[in-house]
Amino acid sequence: MSFDARTQTERVVLTLREMLLRGDFKPGERLAELSLVPLLKASRTPVRLALDRLAHEGLLEAQETTGFRVRAFALDDIWDAIEIRGVLEGTAARMGRRAAGKAG
């Protein structure tokens, strides 16, 4: 994959992720590659790669024959994610302080 194709794919991933997190698409809504191409101002390959990556991240659900659907999150899923993030951020802060102490 060329550098231009990688950067276009990254741009599409970032844009589509932001749209998903902002709620531009409804939970369960089908996302069709062809309808996203003009919306994202990108060719089909970067859009397809972005959809695959976002499915891998858990924001989309890959459908066997119909492409992708926006994943619906339950309130418990959101609370679990917030709790995990808090634990990770706390651990990262402790490790950062420890590393800073060794460096100084």
mmCIF file of C-alpha atoms in Angstrom:
data_model
loop_
_atom_site.group_PDB
_atom_site.id
_atom_site.type_symbol
_atom_site.label_atom_id
_atom_site.label_comp_id
_atom_site.label_asym_id
_atom_site.label_seq_id
_atom_site.Cartn_x
_atom_site.Cartn_y
_atom_site.Cartn_z
ATOM 1 C CA MET A 1 0.000 0.000 0.000
ATOM 2 C CA SER A 2 1.392 3.398 -0.936
ATOM 3 C CA PHE A 3 1.910 6.222 1.539
ATOM 4 C CA ASP A 4 -0.993 8.191 0.012
ATOM 5 C CA ALA A 5 -3.339 5.211 0.364
ATOM 6 C CA ARG A 6 -2.274 4.716 4.018
ATOM 7 C CA THR A 7 -2.802 8.376 4.861
ATOM 8 C CA GLN A 8 -6.183 8.411 3.121
ATOM 9 C CA THR A 9 -7.205 5.278 5.043
ATOM 10 C CA GLU A 10 -6.086 6.870 8.331
ATOM 11 C CA ARG A 11 -8.062 10.010 7.528
ATOM 12 C CA VAL A 12 -11.158 7.950 6.750
ATOM 13 C CA VAL A 13 -10.757 5.888 9.939
ATOM 14 C CA LEU A 14 -10.445 9.040 12.068
ATOM 15 C CA THR A 15 -13.383 10.762 10.381
ATOM 16 C CA LEU A 16 -15.664 7.736 10.521
ATOM 17 C CA ARG A 17 -14.713 6.975 14.149
ATOM 18 C CA GLU A 18 -15.523 10.569 15.112
ATOM 19 C CA MET A 19 -18.876 10.351 13.305
ATOM 20 C CA LEU A 20 -19.721 7.103 15.097
ATOM 21 C CA LEU A 21 -18.781 8.437 18.529
ATOM 22 C CA ARG A 22 -20.676 11.665 17.893
ATOM 23 C CA GLY A 23 -23.805 9.657 17.093
ATOM 24 C CA ASP A 24 -24.138 10.585 13.429
ATOM 25 C CA PHE A 25 -25.350 7.023 12.777
ATOM 26 C CA LYS A 26 -28.019 5.192 14.772
ATOM 27 C CA PRO A 27 -27.242 1.945 16.613
ATOM 28 C CA GLY A 28 -28.031 -0.940 14.282
ATOM 29 C CA GLU A 29 -27.869 1.275 11.182
ATOM 30 C CA ARG A 30 -26.336 -0.427 8.166
ATOM 31 C CA LEU A 31 -23.309 1.333 6.724
ATOM 32 C CA ALA A 32 -22.884 0.734 3.022
ATOM 33 C CA GLU A 33 -19.443 1.228 1.555
ATOM 34 C CA LEU A 34 -20.789 2.897 -1.590
ATOM 35 C CA SER A 35 -22.857 5.459 0.313
ATOM 36 C CA LEU A 36 -19.875 6.357 2.516
ATOM 37 C CA VAL A 37 -17.508 7.019 -0.417
ATOM 38 C CA PRO A 38 -18.963 10.455 -1.326
ATOM 39 C CA LEU A 39 -19.679 11.318 2.312
ATOM 40 C CA LEU A 40 -16.051 10.703 3.307
ATOM 41 C CA LYS A 41 -14.606 11.984 0.013
ATOM 42 C CA ALA A 42 -12.523 8.838 -0.393
ATOM 43 C CA SER A 43 -12.260 5.886 -2.748
ATOM 44 C CA ARG A 44 -13.732 2.490 -1.934
ATOM 45 C CA THR A 45 -10.545 0.787 -0.725
ATOM 46 C CA PRO A 46 -9.801 3.200 2.153
ATOM 47 C CA VAL A 47 -13.481 3.137 3.151
ATOM 48 C CA ARG A 48 -13.511 -0.671 3.147
ATOM 49 C CA LEU A 49 -10.285 -0.789 5.195
ATOM 50 C CA ALA A 50 -11.675 1.778 7.644
ATOM 51 C CA LEU A 51 -14.872 -0.235 8.110
ATOM 52 C CA ASP A 52 -12.830 -3.370 8.789
ATOM 53 C CA ARG A 53 -10.654 -1.563 11.325
ATOM 54 C CA LEU A 54 -13.621 -0.027 13.145
ATOM 55 C CA ALA A 55 -15.269 -3.441 13.298
ATOM 56 C CA HIS A 56 -12.058 -4.791 14.827
ATOM 57 C CA GLU A 57 -12.193 -1.950 17.386
ATOM 58 C CA GLY A 58 -15.760 -2.940 18.261
ATOM 59 C CA LEU A 59 -17.564 0.160 16.976
ATOM 60 C CA LEU A 60 -19.126 -1.739 14.073
ATOM 61 C CA GLU A 61 -20.414 -5.264 13.630
ATOM 62 C CA ALA A 62 -19.445 -7.063 10.434
ATOM 63 C CA GLN A 63 -22.443 -8.723 8.778
ATOM 64 C CA GLU A 64 -21.914 -11.858 6.703
ATOM 65 C CA THR A 65 -23.431 -10.548 3.496
ATOM 66 C CA THR A 66 -24.611 -7.001 4.117
ATOM 67 C CA GLY A 67 -21.500 -5.113 5.131
ATOM 68 C CA PHE A 68 -21.442 -3.457 8.544
ATOM 69 C CA ARG A 69 -23.871 -2.262 11.197
ATOM 70 C CA VAL A 70 -23.322 0.342 13.883
ATOM 71 C CA ARG A 71 -22.888 -1.422 17.191
ATOM 72 C CA ALA A 72 -25.351 -0.664 19.959
ATOM 73 C CA PHE A 73 -23.881 -0.242 23.436
ATOM 74 C CA ALA A 74 -25.753 -0.961 26.646
ATOM 75 C CA LEU A 75 -25.339 1.372 29.591
ATOM 76 C CA ASP A 76 -23.381 -1.355 31.411
ATOM 77 C CA ASP A 77 -20.909 -1.479 28.493
ATOM 78 C CA ILE A 78 -20.314 2.251 28.818
ATOM 79 C CA TRP A 79 -19.787 2.098 32.583
ATOM 80 C CA ASP A 80 -17.395 -0.842 32.163
ATOM 81 C CA ALA A 81 -15.388 1.112 29.587
ATOM 82 C CA ILE A 82 -15.190 4.151 31.889
ATOM 83 C CA GLU A 83 -14.024 1.973 34.781
ATOM 84 C CA ILE A 84 -11.378 0.235 32.668
ATOM 85 C CA ARG A 85 -10.139 3.555 31.331
ATOM 86 C CA GLY A 86 -9.796 4.878 34.884
ATOM 87 C CA VAL A 87 -7.740 1.852 35.918
ATOM 88 C CA LEU A 88 -5.510 2.151 32.840
ATOM 89 C CA GLU A 89 -4.975 5.880 33.298
ATOM 90 C CA GLY A 90 -4.091 5.389 36.972
ATOM 91 C CA THR A 91 -1.616 2.652 36.086
ATOM 92 C CA ALA A 92 -0.070 4.788 33.341
ATOM 93 C CA ALA A 93 0.328 7.717 35.738
ATOM 94 C CA ARG A 94 2.062 5.513 38.336
ATOM 95 C CA MET A 95 4.371 4.048 35.705
ATOM 96 C CA GLY A 96 5.153 7.528 34.379
ATOM 97 C CA ARG A 97 6.077 8.794 37.839
ATOM 98 C CA ARG A 98 8.222 5.700 38.412
ATOM 99 C CA ALA A 99 9.997 6.168 35.062
ATOM 100 C CA ALA A 100 10.532 9.873 35.758
ATOM 101 C CA GLY A 101 12.073 9.013 39.137
ATOM 102 C CA LYS A 102 14.533 6.592 37.525
ATOM 103 C CA ALA A 103 15.495 9.105 34.840
ATOM 104 C CA GLY A 104 16.215 11.914 37.308
#
